[in-house]
Amino acid sequence: MSGTFVGMPAFPAAAHEAVRDQTLRGNLRHATHTIRAKREKAVAEVADWAQLREAGRRIKDHTLRHLDRYLEQVEEAVTAAGGTVHWAVDADEANRIVTDLVKATGESEVVKVKSMATQEIGLNEALEAEGIRAYETDLAELIVQLGKDRPSHILVPAIHRNRGEIRDIFAREMREWGRPAPDGLTDTPAELAEAARLHLREKFLRAKVGVSGANFMVAETGTLVVVESEGNGRMCLTLPETLISVVGIEKIVPTWRDLEVFLQTLPRSSTAERMNPYTSTWTGTTDGDGPRTFHLVLLDNGRTDTLADEVGRQALRCIRCSACLNVCPVYERAGGHAYGSVYPGPIGAILSPQLRGTASEIDASLPYASSLCGACYEVCPVAIDIPEVLVHLRERVVEGGPVTRAGNKVVLKPAKGHAAERAAMRAARWAFAHPGALRTGQRLASRTRRFHPRTLPGPGRAWSGSRDLPPVPAEPFRDWWQRTHGGKDGAK
Amino acid sequence: MRVALFLTCVNDTLYPDTGRAVVKLLTRLGVEVDFPMAQTCCGQAHYNTGYRREAEPLARHFSDVFGEYEAIVTPSGSCGAMVRELYPRMAARARAEGRGSTLATALAPVVPKTYELTEFLVDVLGVTDVGAYYPHRVTYHPTCHGLRGLGLGDRPRRLLQAVKGLELVELPGADECCGFGGTFALKNADVSAAMGADKVRNAESTGAEVLCAADNSCLMHIGGTMARLRTGMRPVHIAEILAVTEEEPTL
């Protein structure tokens, strides 16, 4: 399993394959349309949705503006409650911290709650390199892990798989990782769930170390929160002797009162539920109950650099609900893998090139993986203006500009491969600034209209491969106007 | 009332019929229309592709050309949204980057008096029945920038419903993007084509003869896909429907 997505092809190339995969297209279409319709209903039930959305936006913005203060508050509260706080500036440091903590317990396996942060840093691979096996316990994560696959959705990592494929993966792979799938396993959801339950139960009862992420951290009490649907998270959080939570520094909410807003907006936006079936909260350690040792690893990994960007920082408001993925027409056709990042879809297209920078081919292509239709902004429960950030990042790709990297201000050069486009854009701007030049061009196009090819060369081939070009009219509008209205003001 | 027609560079060059339809329609409704010959392009392609600074002189040019008019009407939701939504943002950023507030000063008067055509008809002229006659089965695609950028809402539908002889049929998945997206259609051709094909299939399922929208850019992409898939449906700009009457059935 390739966990880090580094070196993947640029978005258009990856999407080229996905668009032609009929099974994938069918699976995605079915899943996104189902959840899209449900979400709409769940949101419509709440009379003050617009106010909740605005409240969520404000709470997040306020917290991000005073992040230093709230992070210190979290550290104090967690420490006072018997936990230990570690700071990780990047993926390598976070992986090293977690690996050392696991090694110190003498264990060689851990159970995991689904966690975007640990996927972001490639923790499973880092642990494996040190001889530690990490078992994913979220049903969809389990499917991805057993299938030696990569997640393709924030909330439903195995959204690209259908029931038949899941049955085959379970029957083939469970044996390798522990309790095998029952003989004669069918593809009914109940049987698949039962197979996963039996397989996972063994691991929950055996594991001495649990690894989690968190949806939120409440600064005032140092409490971490995980919301989930299956209960596997609660097993991981309560059964092991040692719990290690890796959490992005942007996950803070100041108070329990603030948490209330997100406990309403997150489930409705993500799973279209009124509340999550399981909401688990943990604060440090408690004698005789739950893990005896608790470590919190606070992860930066590009977040403070993102915070330094006035336009791009709004991406840090994200509460990982994935509503933007489910409404995105591009995600629906291209699938999550084409984004080449742990965070796919519209939010991935703005978050990944900020966390990782725009140097790689895939990261430079992500800001263009959108038609700017705006559906993502409309559904976002914390009002991230994704189209605005996309355009902002496009400018960074084509023109370069100042960014913050590892805390230092640097000036980026434009990404490679945009020189011809930039020249064309400048030429077009010049022509548009000179109405006479535009008119000459229009007339030339009209006069030569009979000789226009039906398919285009160069970048235009992308158009004429699947669409007919409109014929150029004999007379552009301005010539008609001049002829009929004499260029004078006013019609009749 | 004297208004300026901002036709947009795409309509001017490729879809002159839309411009003629707007002139005919507005004139019929008693509006004096002018077409300032110096107009060119709003700069959206530049802005949205990441060449924000290249778009600024075009925005200035827009304000020079249209500043003096009472109202500016455009038959393009997308270019309308560029002026109304993105020009203020452009001006704010120019100021934030220490390039002064002259762009903001230049754009401030033109932004609020720029209207997309259906908005102008319904909100400013206060009409929904424009006296048109169009005996065809029509489905309507609300383009993204019209729907979410400008918030046109049900204005185009109300105008179409009032057209004599017109049978309006609902388009399944109407609010989903057709896949044009300006340079998106070139940069992500496969995904764009797949989105376009789905849009056309949905349109075909309505049994309509005509798919209408308030933006020729989206219609160019949808129409090009229709032609390639040989659906027999026609893409038509809403202005060209609203312009024709029983007495004068052609432009």
CSV table of N, CA and C in Angstrom, one decimal, chain A residues 363-486:
chain,number,residue,atom,x,y,z
A,363,ASP,N,0.7,18.6,-7.2
A,363,ASP,CA,0.3,19.7,-6.4
A,363,ASP,C,0.0,20.9,-7.2
A,364,ALA,N,0.8,21.1,-8.3
A,364,ALA,CA,0.6,22.2,-9.2
A,364,ALA,C,-0.7,22.1,-10.0
A,365,SER,N,-1.1,20.8,-10.2
A,365,SER,CA,-2.3,20.6,-11.0
A,365,SER,C,-3.6,20.6,-10.2
A,366,LEU,N,-3.5,20.5,-8.9
A,366,LEU,CA,-4.7,20.4,-8.1
A,366,LEU,C,-5.6,21.6,-8.1
A,367,PRO,N,-5.0,22.9,-8.0
A,367,PRO,CA,-5.9,24.0,-8.1
A,367,PRO,C,-6.7,24.1,-9.3
A,368,TYR,N,-6.3,23.4,-10.4
A,368,TYR,CA,-7.1,23.4,-11.6
A,368,TYR,C,-8.1,22.2,-11.7
A,369,ALA,N,-8.2,21.4,-10.6
A,369,ALA,CA,-9.1,20.3,-10.7
A,369,ALA,C,-10.5,20.7,-10.3
A,370,SER,N,-11.0,21.8,-10.9
A,370,SER,CA,-12.3,22.3,-10.5
A,370,SER,C,-12.8,23.1,-11.6
A,371,SER,N,-14.1,23.1,-11.9
A,371,SER,CA,-14.7,24.0,-12.9
A,371,SER,C,-15.2,25.3,-12.2
A,372,LEU,N,-14.8,25.4,-11.0
A,372,LEU,CA,-15.3,26.6,-10.2
A,372,LEU,C,-16.8,26.8,-10.2
A,373,CYS,N,-17.5,25.7,-10.1
A,373,CYS,CA,-19.0,25.7,-10.1
A,373,CYS,C,-19.6,26.3,-8.8
A,374,GLY,N,-18.8,26.2,-7.8
A,374,GLY,CA,-19.2,26.8,-6.5
A,374,GLY,C,-20.1,25.9,-5.6
A,375,ALA,N,-20.4,24.7,-6.1
A,375,ALA,CA,-21.3,23.8,-5.2
A,375,ALA,C,-20.6,23.5,-3.9
A,376,CYS,N,-19.3,23.4,-3.9
A,376,CYS,CA,-18.5,23.1,-2.6
A,376,CYS,C,-18.7,24.2,-1.6
A,377,TYR,N,-18.6,25.4,-2.0
A,377,TYR,CA,-18.7,26.5,-1.1
A,377,TYR,C,-20.1,26.6,-0.5
A,378,GLU,N,-21.1,26.3,-1.4
A,378,GLU,CA,-22.5,26.3,-1.0
A,378,GLU,C,-22.8,25.3,0.2
A,379,VAL,N,-22.2,24.2,0.1
A,379,VAL,CA,-22.5,23.2,1.1
A,379,VAL,C,-21.6,23.2,2.4
A,380,CYS,N,-20.5,23.9,2.2
A,380,CYS,CA,-19.5,23.9,3.3
A,380,CYS,C,-20.0,24.4,4.6
A,381,PRO,N,-20.0,23.6,5.7
A,381,PRO,CA,-20.6,24.0,7.0
A,381,PRO,C,-19.8,25.1,7.7
A,382,VAL,N,-18.6,25.4,7.3
A,382,VAL,CA,-17.8,26.4,7.9
A,382,VAL,C,-17.5,27.5,6.8
A,383,ALA,N,-18.2,27.5,5.7
A,383,ALA,CA,-18.2,28.5,4.7
A,383,ALA,C,-16.8,28.8,4.1
A,384,ILE,N,-16.0,27.8,3.8
A,384,ILE,CA,-14.8,28.0,3.2
A,384,ILE,C,-15.0,28.3,1.7
A,385,ASP,N,-14.6,29.4,1.3
A,385,ASP,CA,-14.8,29.8,-0.1
A,385,ASP,C,-13.7,29.1,-1.0
A,386,ILE,N,-14.0,27.9,-1.3
A,386,ILE,CA,-13.1,27.0,-2.0
A,386,ILE,C,-12.7,27.6,-3.4
A,387,PRO,N,-13.7,28.1,-4.1
A,387,PRO,CA,-13.3,28.6,-5.4
A,387,PRO,C,-12.4,29.8,-5.3
A,388,GLU,N,-12.6,30.6,-4.3
A,388,GLU,CA,-11.6,31.8,-4.1
A,388,GLU,C,-10.2,31.3,-3.9
A,389,VAL,N,-10.1,30.3,-3.0
A,389,VAL,CA,-8.7,29.8,-2.7
A,389,VAL,C,-8.1,29.1,-3.9
A,390,LEU,N,-9.0,28.4,-4.7
A,390,LEU,CA,-8.5,27.7,-5.9
A,390,LEU,C,-7.8,28.7,-6.9
A,391,VAL,N,-8.5,29.8,-7.1
A,391,VAL,CA,-8.0,30.9,-8.0
A,391,VAL,C,-6.8,31.5,-7.4
A,392,HIS,N,-6.8,31.7,-6.1
A,392,HIS,CA,-5.6,32.2,-5.4
A,392,HIS,C,-4.4,31.3,-5.6
A,393,LEU,N,-4.6,30.0,-5.5
A,393,LEU,CA,-3.5,29.0,-5.7
A,393,LEU,C,-3.1,28.9,-7.2
A,394,ARG,N,-4.1,29.1,-8.1
A,394,ARG,CA,-3.7,29.1,-9.5
A,394,ARG,C,-2.7,30.2,-9.8
A,395,GLU,N,-3.0,31.3,-9.2
A,395,GLU,CA,-2.1,32.5,-9.4
A,395,GLU,C,-0.7,32.1,-8.9
A,396,ARG,N,-0.6,31.4,-7.8
A,396,ARG,CA,0.7,31.0,-7.2
A,396,ARG,C,1.4,30.1,-8.2
A,397,VAL,N,0.6,29.2,-8.8
A,397,VAL,CA,1.2,28.2,-9.7
A,397,VAL,C,1.7,28.9,-11.0
A,398,VAL,N,0.9,29.8,-11.6
A,398,VAL,CA,1.3,30.4,-12.9
A,398,VAL,C,2.2,31.6,-12.8
A,399,GLU,N,2.1,32.3,-11.7
A,399,GLU,CA,2.9,33.6,-11.5
A,399,GLU,C,4.0,33.5,-10.4
A,400,GLY,N,3.9,32.5,-9.6
A,400,GLY,CA,4.8,32.4,-8.4
A,400,GLY,C,4.3,33.4,-7.4
A,401,GLY,N,5.2,33.8,-6.5
A,401,GLY,CA,4.8,34.8,-5.5
A,401,GLY,C,5.3,34.5,-4.1
A,402,PRO,N,5.0,35.3,-3.1
A,402,PRO,CA,5.5,35.1,-1.8
A,402,PRO,C,4.7,34.1,-1.0
A,403,VAL,N,5.4,33.2,-0.4
A,403,VAL,CA,4.7,32.2,0.5
A,403,VAL,C,5.6,32.0,1.7
A,404,THR,N,5.0,31.3,2.7
A,404,THR,CA,5.8,31.0,3.9
A,404,THR,C,6.0,29.5,3.9
A,405,ARG,N,7.3,29.1,4.0
A,405,ARG,CA,7.7,27.7,4.0
A,405,ARG,C,8.5,27.5,5.3
A,406,ALA,N,8.1,26.5,6.1
A,406,ALA,CA,8.8,26.2,7.3
A,406,ALA,C,9.1,27.5,8.1
A,407,GLY,N,8.1,28.4,8.1
A,407,GLY,CA,8.2,29.6,8.9
A,407,GLY,C,9.0,30.7,8.3
A,408,ASN,N,9.6,30.5,7.1
A,408,ASN,CA,10.4,31.6,6.5
A,408,ASN,C,9.6,32.1,5.2
A,409,LYS,N,9.7,33.4,5.0
A,409,LYS,CA,9.1,33.9,3.8
A,409,LYS,C,10.0,33.7,2.6
A,410,VAL,N,9.4,33.0,1.6
A,410,VAL,CA,10.2,32.8,0.4
A,410,VAL,C,9.4,33.2,-0.8
A,411,VAL,N,10.0,33.5,-1.9
A,411,VAL,CA,9.3,33.9,-3.1
A,411,VAL,C,9.4,32.8,-4.1
A,412,LEU,N,8.2,32.2,-4.5
A,412,LEU,CA,8.2,31.1,-5.4
A,412,LEU,C,8.3,31.5,-6.8
A,413,LYS,N,9.0,30.7,-7.7
A,413,LYS,CA,9.0,30.9,-9.1
A,413,LYS,C,7.7,30.3,-9.7
A,414,PRO,N,7.3,30.7,-10.8
A,414,PRO,CA,6.1,30.0,-11.4
A,414,PRO,C,6.4,28.6,-11.7
A,415,ALA,N,5.4,27.7,-11.6
A,415,ALA,CA,5.6,26.3,-11.9
A,415,ALA,C,5.9,26.1,-13.4
A,416,LYS,N,6.6,25.0,-13.6
A,416,LYS,CA,7.1,24.8,-15.0
A,416,LYS,C,5.8,24.5,-15.9
A,417,GLY,N,6.0,24.8,-17.2
A,417,GLY,CA,5.0,24.4,-18.2
A,417,GLY,C,3.9,25.4,-18.4
A,418,HIS,N,4.0,26.6,-17.9
A,418,HIS,CA,3.0,27.6,-18.1
A,418,HIS,C,3.4,28.8,-18.9
A,419,ALA,N,4.6,28.7,-19.5
A,419,ALA,CA,5.2,29.8,-20.2
A,419,ALA,C,4.3,30.2,-21.5
A,420,ALA,N,3.9,29.1,-22.2
A,420,ALA,CA,3.1,29.4,-23.4
A,420,ALA,C,1.8,30.0,-23.1
A,421,GLU,N,1.2,29.4,-22.0
A,421,GLU,CA,-0.1,29.9,-21.6
A,421,GLU,C,0.0,31.4,-21.1
A,422,ARG,N,1.0,31.6,-20.4
A,422,ARG,CA,1.2,33.0,-19.8
A,422,ARG,C,1.4,34.0,-21.0
A,423,ALA,N,2.1,33.6,-22.0
A,423,ALA,CA,2.3,34.5,-23.2
A,423,ALA,C,1.0,34.7,-23.9
A,424,ALA,N,0.2,33.6,-24.0
A,424,ALA,CA,-1.1,33.7,-24.7
A,424,ALA,C,-2.1,34.7,-23.9
A,425,MET,N,-2.0,34.5,-22.6
A,425,MET,CA,-2.9,35.4,-21.7
A,425,MET,C,-2.5,36.8,-21.8
A,426,ARG,N,-1.2,37.1,-21.9
A,426,ARG,CA,-0.7,38.5,-22.0
A,426,ARG,C,-1.1,39.0,-23.4
A,427,ALA,N,-1.0,38.2,-24.4
A,427,ALA,CA,-1.4,38.7,-25.8
A,427,ALA,C,-2.9,38.9,-25.8
A,428,ALA,N,-3.7,38.1,-25.2
A,428,ALA,CA,-5.1,38.3,-25.2
A,428,ALA,C,-5.5,39.5,-24.4
A,429,ARG,N,-4.8,39.8,-23.3
A,429,ARG,CA,-5.0,41.0,-22.5
A,429,ARG,C,-4.7,42.2,-23.4
A,430,TRP,N,-3.6,42.1,-24.1
A,430,TRP,CA,-3.2,43.3,-25.0
A,430,TRP,C,-4.3,43.5,-26.0
A,431,ALA,N,-4.8,42.4,-26.7
A,431,ALA,CA,-5.8,42.6,-27.7
A,431,ALA,C,-7.1,43.2,-27.1
A,432,PHE,N,-7.4,42.7,-25.9
A,432,PHE,CA,-8.7,43.2,-25.3
A,432,PHE,C,-8.6,44.6,-24.8
A,433,ALA,N,-7.3,45.0,-24.6
A,433,ALA,CA,-7.1,46.4,-24.2
A,433,ALA,C,-7.2,47.4,-25.5
A,434,HIS,N,-7.2,46.7,-26.6
A,434,HIS,CA,-7.2,47.5,-27.9
A,434,HIS,C,-8.4,47.0,-28.8
A,435,PRO,N,-9.5,47.6,-28.6
A,435,PRO,CA,-10.7,47.2,-29.3
A,435,PRO,C,-10.5,47.0,-30.8
A,436,GLY,N,-9.6,47.8,-31.4
A,436,GLY,CA,-9.4,47.7,-32.8
A,436,GLY,C,-8.7,46.4,-33.2
A,437,ALA,N,-7.8,45.9,-32.3
A,437,ALA,CA,-7.1,44.6,-32.6
A,437,ALA,C,-8.1,43.5,-32.5
A,438,LEU,N,-9.0,43.6,-31.5
A,438,LEU,CA,-10.1,42.6,-31.3
A,438,LEU,C,-10.9,42.5,-32.6
A,439,ARG,N,-11.3,43.6,-33.1
A,439,ARG,CA,-12.1,43.7,-34.3
A,439,ARG,C,-11.4,43.1,-35.5
A,440,THR,N,-10.1,43.4,-35.6
A,440,THR,CA,-9.4,42.8,-36.7
A,440,THR,C,-9.4,41.3,-36.7
A,441,GLY,N,-9.2,40.8,-35.4
A,441,GLY,CA,-9.2,39.3,-35.2
A,441,GLY,C,-10.5,38.7,-35.6
A,442,GLN,N,-11.6,39.4,-35.1
A,442,GLN,CA,-12.9,38.9,-35.4
A,442,GLN,C,-13.2,38.8,-36.9
A,443,ARG,N,-12.8,39.9,-37.6
A,443,ARG,CA,-13.0,39.9,-39.0
A,443,ARG,C,-12.3,38.9,-39.8
A,444,LEU,N,-11.0,38.7,-39.3
A,444,LEU,CA,-10.2,37.7,-39.9
A,444,LEU,C,-10.8,36.3,-39.7
A,445,ALA,N,-11.3,36.0,-38.5
A,445,ALA,CA,-12.0,34.8,-38.3
A,445,ALA,C,-13.2,34.6,-39.1
A,446,SER,N,-14.0,35.7,-39.3
A,446,SER,CA,-15.2,35.6,-40.1
A,446,SER,C,-14.9,35.3,-41.6
A,447,ARG,N,-13.9,36.1,-42.1
A,447,ARG,CA,-13.5,35.9,-43.5
A,447,ARG,C,-13.0,34.5,-43.8
A,448,THR,N,-12.3,33.9,-42.9
A,448,THR,CA,-11.7,32.6,-43.1
A,448,THR,C,-12.5,31.5,-42.7
A,449,ARG,N,-13.8,31.8,-42.3
A,449,ARG,CA,-14.6,30.8,-41.6
A,449,ARG,C,-14.8,29.5,-42.4
A,450,ARG,N,-14.8,29.5,-43.7
A,450,ARG,CA,-14.9,28.3,-44.5
A,450,ARG,C,-13.7,27.4,-44.5
A,451,PHE,N,-12.6,28.0,-44.0
A,451,PHE,CA,-11.4,27.1,-44.0
A,451,PHE,C,-11.1,26.6,-42.6
A,452,HIS,N,-11.9,26.9,-41.6
A,452,HIS,CA,-11.6,26.5,-40.2
A,452,HIS,C,-11.7,25.0,-40.1
A,453,PRO,N,-10.6,24.4,-39.5
A,453,PRO,CA,-10.7,22.9,-39.4
A,453,PRO,C,-11.7,22.5,-38.4
A,454,ARG,N,-12.2,21.3,-38.5
A,454,ARG,CA,-13.2,20.8,-37.5
A,454,ARG,C,-12.5,20.3,-36.2
A,455,THR,N,-11.3,19.9,-36.3
A,455,THR,CA,-10.6,19.6,-35.1
A,455,THR,C,-9.4,20.5,-35.0
A,456,LEU,N,-9.0,20.8,-33.7
A,456,LEU,CA,-8.0,21.8,-33.5
A,456,LEU,C,-6.7,21.1,-33.2
A,457,PRO,N,-5.6,21.8,-33.5
A,457,PRO,CA,-4.3,21.3,-33.1
A,457,PRO,C,-3.9,21.8,-31.7
A,458,GLY,N,-2.8,21.3,-31.1
A,458,GLY,CA,-2.3,21.8,-29.8
A,458,GLY,C,-3.3,21.6,-28.7
A,459,PRO,N,-3.3,22.6,-27.8
A,459,PRO,CA,-4.2,22.4,-26.6
A,459,PRO,C,-5.7,22.4,-27.0
A,460,GLY,N,-6.0,22.9,-28.2
A,460,GLY,CA,-7.4,22.9,-28.6
A,460,GLY,C,-7.9,21.5,-28.9
A,461,ARG,N,-7.0,20.6,-29.1
A,461,ARG,CA,-7.4,19.2,-29.4
A,461,ARG,C,-8.2,18.7,-28.2
A,462,ALA,N,-7.9,19.1,-27.0
A,462,ALA,CA,-8.7,18.7,-25.8
A,462,ALA,C,-10.2,19.1,-26.0
A,463,TRP,N,-10.4,20.1,-26.7
A,463,TRP,CA,-11.8,20.5,-27.0
A,463,TRP,C,-12.5,19.7,-28.1
A,464,SER,N,-11.8,19.6,-29.2
A,464,SER,CA,-12.4,19.0,-30.3
A,464,SER,C,-12.4,17.5,-30.3
A,465,GLY,N,-11.8,16.9,-29.2
A,465,GLY,CA,-11.9,15.5,-29.1
A,465,GLY,C,-13.3,15.0,-28.7
A,466,SER,N,-14.1,15.8,-28.1
A,466,SER,CA,-15.4,15.3,-27.6
A,466,SER,C,-16.5,16.3,-27.9
A,467,ARG,N,-16.2,17.4,-28.5
A,467,ARG,CA,-17.2,18.4,-28.8
A,467,ARG,C,-17.0,19.1,-30.2
A,468,ASP,N,-18.1,19.4,-30.8
A,468,ASP,CA,-18.0,20.2,-32.1
A,468,ASP,C,-17.8,21.6,-31.7
A,469,LEU,N,-17.0,22.3,-32.6
A,469,LEU,CA,-16.8,23.7,-32.4
A,469,LEU,C,-18.0,24.5,-32.9
A,470,PRO,N,-18.3,25.6,-32.3
A,470,PRO,CA,-19.4,26.4,-32.9
A,470,PRO,C,-18.8,27.0,-34.2
A,471,PRO,N,-19.7,27.2,-35.3
A,471,PRO,CA,-19.2,27.8,-36.5
A,471,PRO,C,-19.0,29.3,-36.2
A,472,VAL,N,-18.0,29.9,-36.8
A,472,VAL,CA,-17.8,31.4,-36.7
A,472,VAL,C,-18.8,32.1,-37.6
A,473,PRO,N,-19.5,33.0,-37.0
A,473,PRO,CA,-20.6,33.7,-37.8
A,473,PRO,C,-20.0,34.5,-38.9
A,474,ALA,N,-20.8,34.8,-39.9
A,474,ALA,CA,-20.3,35.6,-41.0
A,474,ALA,C,-20.0,37.1,-40.6
A,475,GLU,N,-20.7,37.5,-39.6
A,475,GLU,CA,-20.5,38.9,-39.1
A,475,GLU,C,-20.5,39.0,-37.6
A,476,PRO,N,-19.5,39.4,-37.0
A,476,PRO,CA,-19.5,39.6,-35.5
A,476,PRO,C,-20.6,40.6,-35.2
A,477,PHE,N,-21.0,40.6,-33.9
A,477,PHE,CA,-22.1,41.5,-33.5
A,477,PHE,C,-21.7,43.0,-33.8
A,478,ARG,N,-20.5,43.3,-33.4
A,478,ARG,CA,-20.2,44.8,-33.5
A,478,ARG,C,-20.2,45.3,-35.0
A,479,ASP,N,-20.0,44.4,-35.9
A,479,ASP,CA,-20.1,44.8,-37.3
A,479,ASP,C,-21.6,45.0,-37.7
A,480,TRP,N,-22.4,44.1,-37.2
A,480,TRP,CA,-23.8,44.2,-37.4
A,480,TRP,C,-24.3,45.5,-36.8
A,481,TRP,N,-23.9,45.8,-35.6
A,481,TRP,CA,-24.3,47.0,-34.9
A,481,TRP,C,-23.9,48.3,-35.7
A,482,GLN,N,-22.7,48.3,-36.2
A,482,GLN,CA,-22.1,49.4,-36.9
A,482,GLN,C,-23.0,49.6,-38.2
A,483,ARG,N,-23.3,48.5,-38.8
A,483,ARG,CA,-24.0,48.5,-40.1
A,483,ARG,C,-25.4,49.0,-39.9
A,484,THR,N,-26.1,48.5,-38.9
A,484,THR,CA,-27.5,48.8,-38.7
A,484,THR,C,-27.8,50.1,-37.8
A,485,HIS,N,-26.9,50.3,-36.9
A,485,HIS,CA,-27.0,51.5,-36.0
A,485,HIS,C,-26.0,52.6,-36.3
A,486,GLY,N,-25.2,52.3,-37.2
A,486,GLY,CA,-24.2,53.3,-37.7
A,486,GLY,C,-23.2,53.7,-36.5
